[in-house]
XYZ file of C-alpha atoms in Angstrom:
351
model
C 6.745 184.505 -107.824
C 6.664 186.172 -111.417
C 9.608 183.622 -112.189
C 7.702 180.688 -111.415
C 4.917 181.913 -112.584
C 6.341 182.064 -116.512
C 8.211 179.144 -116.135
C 4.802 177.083 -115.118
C 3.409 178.881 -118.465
C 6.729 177.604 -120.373
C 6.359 174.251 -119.169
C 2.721 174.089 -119.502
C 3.249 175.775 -123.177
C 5.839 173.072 -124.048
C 3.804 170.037 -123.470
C 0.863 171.318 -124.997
C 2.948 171.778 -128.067
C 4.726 168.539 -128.141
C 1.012 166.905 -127.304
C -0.003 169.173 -130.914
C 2.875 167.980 -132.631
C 2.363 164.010 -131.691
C -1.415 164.540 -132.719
C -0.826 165.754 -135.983
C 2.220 163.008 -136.505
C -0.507 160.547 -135.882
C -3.257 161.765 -137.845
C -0.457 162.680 -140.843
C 0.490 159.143 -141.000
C -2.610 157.445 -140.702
C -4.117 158.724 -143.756
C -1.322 158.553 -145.743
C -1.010 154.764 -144.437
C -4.750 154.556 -145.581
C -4.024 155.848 -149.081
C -1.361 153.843 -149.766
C -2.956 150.718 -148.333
C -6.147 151.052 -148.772
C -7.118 147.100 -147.657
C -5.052 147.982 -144.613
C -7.290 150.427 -142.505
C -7.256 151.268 -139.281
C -10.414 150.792 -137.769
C -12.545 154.038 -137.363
C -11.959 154.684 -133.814
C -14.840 157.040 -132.849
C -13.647 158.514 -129.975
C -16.832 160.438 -128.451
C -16.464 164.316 -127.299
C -17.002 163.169 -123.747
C -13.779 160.825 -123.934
C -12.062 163.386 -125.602
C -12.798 165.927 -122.767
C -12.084 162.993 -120.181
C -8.574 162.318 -121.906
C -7.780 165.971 -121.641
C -8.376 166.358 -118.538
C -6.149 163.819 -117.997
C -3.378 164.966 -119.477
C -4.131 168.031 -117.928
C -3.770 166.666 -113.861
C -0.727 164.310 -115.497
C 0.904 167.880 -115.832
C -0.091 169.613 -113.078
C 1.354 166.747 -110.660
C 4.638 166.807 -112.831
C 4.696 170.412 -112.345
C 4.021 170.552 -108.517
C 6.850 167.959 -107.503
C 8.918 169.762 -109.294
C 8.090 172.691 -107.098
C 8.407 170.609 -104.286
C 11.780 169.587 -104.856
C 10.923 166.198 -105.228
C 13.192 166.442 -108.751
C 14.692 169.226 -110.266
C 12.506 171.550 -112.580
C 15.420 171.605 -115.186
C 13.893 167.951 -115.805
C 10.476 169.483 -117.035
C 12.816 171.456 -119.893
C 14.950 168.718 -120.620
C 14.208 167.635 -124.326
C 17.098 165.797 -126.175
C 15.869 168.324 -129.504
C 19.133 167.300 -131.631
C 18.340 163.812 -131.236
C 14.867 163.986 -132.074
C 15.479 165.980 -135.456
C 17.854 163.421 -136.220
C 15.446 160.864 -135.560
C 12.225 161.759 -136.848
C 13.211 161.509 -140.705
C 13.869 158.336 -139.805
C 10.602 157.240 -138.717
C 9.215 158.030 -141.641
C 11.541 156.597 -144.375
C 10.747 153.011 -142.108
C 7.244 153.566 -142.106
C 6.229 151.693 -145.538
C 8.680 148.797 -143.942
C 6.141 149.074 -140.871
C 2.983 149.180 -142.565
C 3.861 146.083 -145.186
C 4.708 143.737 -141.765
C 1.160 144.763 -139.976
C -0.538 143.882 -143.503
C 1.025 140.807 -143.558
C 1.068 140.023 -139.949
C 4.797 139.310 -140.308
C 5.724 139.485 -136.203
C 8.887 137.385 -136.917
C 10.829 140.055 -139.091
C 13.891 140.106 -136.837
C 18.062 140.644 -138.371
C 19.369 137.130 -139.533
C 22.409 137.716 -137.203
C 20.392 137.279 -133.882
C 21.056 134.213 -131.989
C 17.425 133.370 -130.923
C 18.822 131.030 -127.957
C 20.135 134.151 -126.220
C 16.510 135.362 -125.686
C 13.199 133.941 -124.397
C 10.382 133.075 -127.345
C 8.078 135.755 -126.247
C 11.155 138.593 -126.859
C 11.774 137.254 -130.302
C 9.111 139.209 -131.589
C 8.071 142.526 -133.789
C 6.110 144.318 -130.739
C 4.537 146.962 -132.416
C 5.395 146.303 -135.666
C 8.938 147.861 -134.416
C 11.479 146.937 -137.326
C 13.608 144.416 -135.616
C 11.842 144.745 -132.762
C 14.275 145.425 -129.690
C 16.808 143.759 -131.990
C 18.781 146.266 -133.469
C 20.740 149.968 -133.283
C 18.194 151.311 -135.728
C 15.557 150.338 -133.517
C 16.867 151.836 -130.448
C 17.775 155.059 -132.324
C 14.280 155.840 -133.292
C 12.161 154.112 -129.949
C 12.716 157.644 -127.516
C 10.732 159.501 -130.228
C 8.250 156.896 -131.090
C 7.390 156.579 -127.865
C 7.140 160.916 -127.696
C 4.896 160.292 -130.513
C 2.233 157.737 -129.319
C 2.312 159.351 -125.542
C 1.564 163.430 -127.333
C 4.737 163.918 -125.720
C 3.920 163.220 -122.067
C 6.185 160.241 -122.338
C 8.492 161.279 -119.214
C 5.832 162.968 -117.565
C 4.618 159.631 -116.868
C 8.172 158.574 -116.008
C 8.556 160.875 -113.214
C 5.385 159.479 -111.467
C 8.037 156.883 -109.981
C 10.496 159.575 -108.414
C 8.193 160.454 -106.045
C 7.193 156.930 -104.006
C 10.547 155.799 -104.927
C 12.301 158.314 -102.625
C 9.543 157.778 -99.766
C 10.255 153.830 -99.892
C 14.588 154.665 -99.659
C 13.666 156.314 -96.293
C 13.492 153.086 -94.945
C 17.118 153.465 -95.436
C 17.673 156.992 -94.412
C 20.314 155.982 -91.631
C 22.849 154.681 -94.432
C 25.203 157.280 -96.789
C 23.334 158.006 -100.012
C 26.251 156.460 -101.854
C 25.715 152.608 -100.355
C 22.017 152.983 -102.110
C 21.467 150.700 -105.572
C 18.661 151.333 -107.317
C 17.803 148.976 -109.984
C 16.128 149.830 -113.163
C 14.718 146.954 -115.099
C 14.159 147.207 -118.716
C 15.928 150.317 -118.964
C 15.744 150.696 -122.645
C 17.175 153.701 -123.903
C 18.056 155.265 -121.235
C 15.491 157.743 -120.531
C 13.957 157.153 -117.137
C 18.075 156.361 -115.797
C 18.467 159.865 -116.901
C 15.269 161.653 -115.019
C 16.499 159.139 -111.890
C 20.199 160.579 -111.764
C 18.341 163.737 -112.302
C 16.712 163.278 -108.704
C 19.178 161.023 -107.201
C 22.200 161.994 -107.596
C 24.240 160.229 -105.181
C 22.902 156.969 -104.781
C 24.059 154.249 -106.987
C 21.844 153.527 -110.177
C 22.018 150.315 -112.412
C 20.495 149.906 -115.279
C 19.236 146.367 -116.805
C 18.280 145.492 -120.229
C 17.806 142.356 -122.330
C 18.745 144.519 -125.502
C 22.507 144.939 -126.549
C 21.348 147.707 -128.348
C 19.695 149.795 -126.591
C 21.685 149.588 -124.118
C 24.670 151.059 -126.043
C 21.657 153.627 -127.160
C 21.146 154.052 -123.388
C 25.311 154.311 -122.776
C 25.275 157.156 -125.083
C 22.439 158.739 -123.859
C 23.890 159.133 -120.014
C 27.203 159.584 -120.936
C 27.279 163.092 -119.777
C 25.066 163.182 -117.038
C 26.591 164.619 -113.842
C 27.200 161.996 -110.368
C 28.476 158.620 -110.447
C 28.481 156.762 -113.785
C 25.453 154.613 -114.225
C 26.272 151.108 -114.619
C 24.726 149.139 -117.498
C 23.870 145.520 -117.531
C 22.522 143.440 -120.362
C 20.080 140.797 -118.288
C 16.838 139.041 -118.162
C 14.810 139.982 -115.692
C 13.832 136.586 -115.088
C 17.073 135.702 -113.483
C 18.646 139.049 -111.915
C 22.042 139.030 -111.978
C 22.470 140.067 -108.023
C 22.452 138.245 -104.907
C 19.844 137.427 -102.549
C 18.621 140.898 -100.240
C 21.341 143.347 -102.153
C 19.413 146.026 -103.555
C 17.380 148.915 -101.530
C 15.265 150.323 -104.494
C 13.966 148.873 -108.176
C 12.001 150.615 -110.790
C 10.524 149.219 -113.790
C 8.690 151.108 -116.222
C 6.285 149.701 -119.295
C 7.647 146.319 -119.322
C 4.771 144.228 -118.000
C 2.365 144.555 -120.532
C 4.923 142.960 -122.784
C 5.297 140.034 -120.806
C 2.787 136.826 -120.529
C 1.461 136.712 -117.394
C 3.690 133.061 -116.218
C 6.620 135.490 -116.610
C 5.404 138.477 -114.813
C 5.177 136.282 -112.397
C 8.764 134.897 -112.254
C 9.868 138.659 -112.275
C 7.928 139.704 -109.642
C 9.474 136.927 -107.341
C 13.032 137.709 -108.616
C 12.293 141.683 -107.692
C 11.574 140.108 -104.364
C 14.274 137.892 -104.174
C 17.204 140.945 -104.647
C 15.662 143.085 -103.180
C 17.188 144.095 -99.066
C 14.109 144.027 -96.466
C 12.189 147.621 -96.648
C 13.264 147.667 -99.927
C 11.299 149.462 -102.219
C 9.529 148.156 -105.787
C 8.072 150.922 -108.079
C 6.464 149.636 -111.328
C 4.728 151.554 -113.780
C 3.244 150.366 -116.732
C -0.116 150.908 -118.957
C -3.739 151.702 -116.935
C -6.009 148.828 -116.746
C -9.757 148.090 -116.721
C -10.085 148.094 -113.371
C -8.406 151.104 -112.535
C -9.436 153.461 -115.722
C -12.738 152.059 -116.748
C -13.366 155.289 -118.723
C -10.262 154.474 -121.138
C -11.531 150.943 -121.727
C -12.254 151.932 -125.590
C -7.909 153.775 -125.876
C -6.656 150.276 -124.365
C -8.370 148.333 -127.052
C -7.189 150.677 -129.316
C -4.041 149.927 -128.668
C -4.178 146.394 -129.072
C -6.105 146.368 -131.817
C -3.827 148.715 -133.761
C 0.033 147.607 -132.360
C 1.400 143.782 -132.230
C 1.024 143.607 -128.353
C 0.288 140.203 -127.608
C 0.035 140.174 -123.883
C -1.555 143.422 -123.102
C -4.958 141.867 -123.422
C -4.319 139.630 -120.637
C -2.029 142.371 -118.712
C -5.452 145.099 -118.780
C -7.293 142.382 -116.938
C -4.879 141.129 -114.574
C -5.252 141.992 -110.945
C -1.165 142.810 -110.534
C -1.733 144.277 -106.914
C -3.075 140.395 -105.741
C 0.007 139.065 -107.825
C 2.395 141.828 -105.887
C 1.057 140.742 -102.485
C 0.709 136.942 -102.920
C 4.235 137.248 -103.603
C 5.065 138.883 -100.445
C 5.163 142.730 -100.767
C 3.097 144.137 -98.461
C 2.254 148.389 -98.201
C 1.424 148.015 -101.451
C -0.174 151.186 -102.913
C -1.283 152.329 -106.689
C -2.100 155.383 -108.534
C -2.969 156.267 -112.482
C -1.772 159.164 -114.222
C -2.851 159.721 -117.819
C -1.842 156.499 -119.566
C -0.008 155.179 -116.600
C -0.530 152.915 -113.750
C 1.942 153.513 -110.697
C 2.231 150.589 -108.038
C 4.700 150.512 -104.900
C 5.395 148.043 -102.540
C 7.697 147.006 -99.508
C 9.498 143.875 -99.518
């Protein structure tokens, strides 16, 4: 009991600290940003002591949740520890030596700012893009170096936290299949990035077979490296659109897909939605996460145009006021269920 008892303060201690650390990044850069260039303020965002409280508190049950499934087994605790430290230290200097490079493309609007060496017919229009202001957007090994931390950074470090809200529903929907081996299980993870959410899904499945799916070259070599020592069966890597899966009809049992929607307009979270449907096996489970929405977080209405207002996110205007749960069922899914945690929206559905 006295063991668990530190190692909830340890965990607890940790996140506060990385949440301290991501605050004062933010607030660090911002006014320097404003000195510099001066005709290029953010707006001031007056963020009311109630919100404050409210966000908080949020953060607050985010952890608490992520602490108690660990407890329950649901993943391991080691996962609530696990901080790739090296990496970020090697990262973070980074960050800031591209930050004038960043601020001089969001005062000139310049979303186009991608390497000369792409070949734009390899990727749909709406990809071919700065989202962010992200130098070379997903473009580039730079840009996958740096994108774990940046996304640390705008999340106060609660990043995989919010990750780990899929684990959970995820291993209630492969129960369906709970009469097969383990090992004849694929889970699909769409827009894998970088690799972090394959790595806390190996962490709590470690015998089923995990593929990971990216439109980015780069990253996914970023993600290759990333997973290369993780213990089970190697994770495969695929670079794909998720507009056309590359798997047959009915041949997967589980797909994830975390923060990619908001970055897509809505025709073509549409077109993924059907091809989740269309690979995934009957019973088959779909677990998306992405950003809250107005519906669902009406409190955090004033953070979501924040966000908007101060990154190059075309579509997550439309995505906040989309009603994805009609889209999910019209499509088919039924049992379909959704939660919000912190920042995050949660749905799952049965094909």
């Amino acid at each position: 009991m006295v063991k668990e008892q530190f190692s909830k303060i340890a965990y607890k201690t940790l996140q506060q600290g990385k949440s301290i650390a991501g605050l004062a990044h933010k607030e660090l850069s911002t006014r320097i940003m404003n000195f510099v260039l001066p005709d290029n303020k953010l707006g001031n965002f007056n963020i009311d002591k109630k919100l404050l409280v409210d966000i908080q508190n949020s953060m607050d049950r985010l952890r608490e949740e992520d602490w108690n499934d660990a407890e329950k087994n649901i993943y391991p605790q080691k996962l609530l520890f696990d901080e790739p430290w090296l990496r970020y230290l090697t990262q973070y200097p980074k960050i800031w030596l591209d930050m004038p490079n960043t601020w001089d493309r969001r005062r000139k609007q310049n979303y186009k700012d991608l390497p000369k060496n792409i070949e734009n017919e390899n990727y749909p229009k709406y990809y071919l893009r700065n989202f962010h202001h992200q130098t070379d957007g997903y473009l580039s090994d730079f840009s996958a170096s740096i994108y774990d931390l940046q996304v640390e950074i705008l999340f106060n470090g609660s990043a995989d936290a919010m990750r780990r809200r899929i684990i959970k529903p995820l291993k209630e929907g492969l129960n369906n299949f709970s009469n097969r081996k383990k090992s004849s299980l694929k889970i699909l993870d769409v827009a894998t990035g970088s690799g972090r959410t394959l790595k806390q899904l190996r962490g709590a499945l470690p015998k089923e077979k995990i593929i990971g799916l990216d439109l980015s070259g780069s990253y996914l070599k970023e993600a290759s490296r990333f997973i290369s020592n993780l213990n089970g069966d190697l994770i495969e890597l695929i670079k794909g659109n998720a507009e056309n899966l590359p798997f047959e009809d009915n041949s997967i049992q589980g797909i994830t897909c975390v923060y990619l929607f908001h970055e897509l307009p809505r025709t073509v979270r549409e077109n993924v939605l059907k091809e989740f449907f269309r690979v995934l096996e009957p019973d088959g489970i779909l677990i998306l996460a992405d950003s809250i929405q107005e519906n669902d977080s009406p409190d955090f209405i004033q953070i979501m145009e924040n966000f908007y207002k101060s990154f190059h996110e075309p579509f997550y205007c439309d995505y906040i006021k989309e009603d994805i749960t009609s889209k999910i069922k019209d499509i088919g899914f039924n049992n379909i269920k959704s939660n919000s945690f912190f920042m995050t929206k949660v749905w799952s559905a049965i094909k």
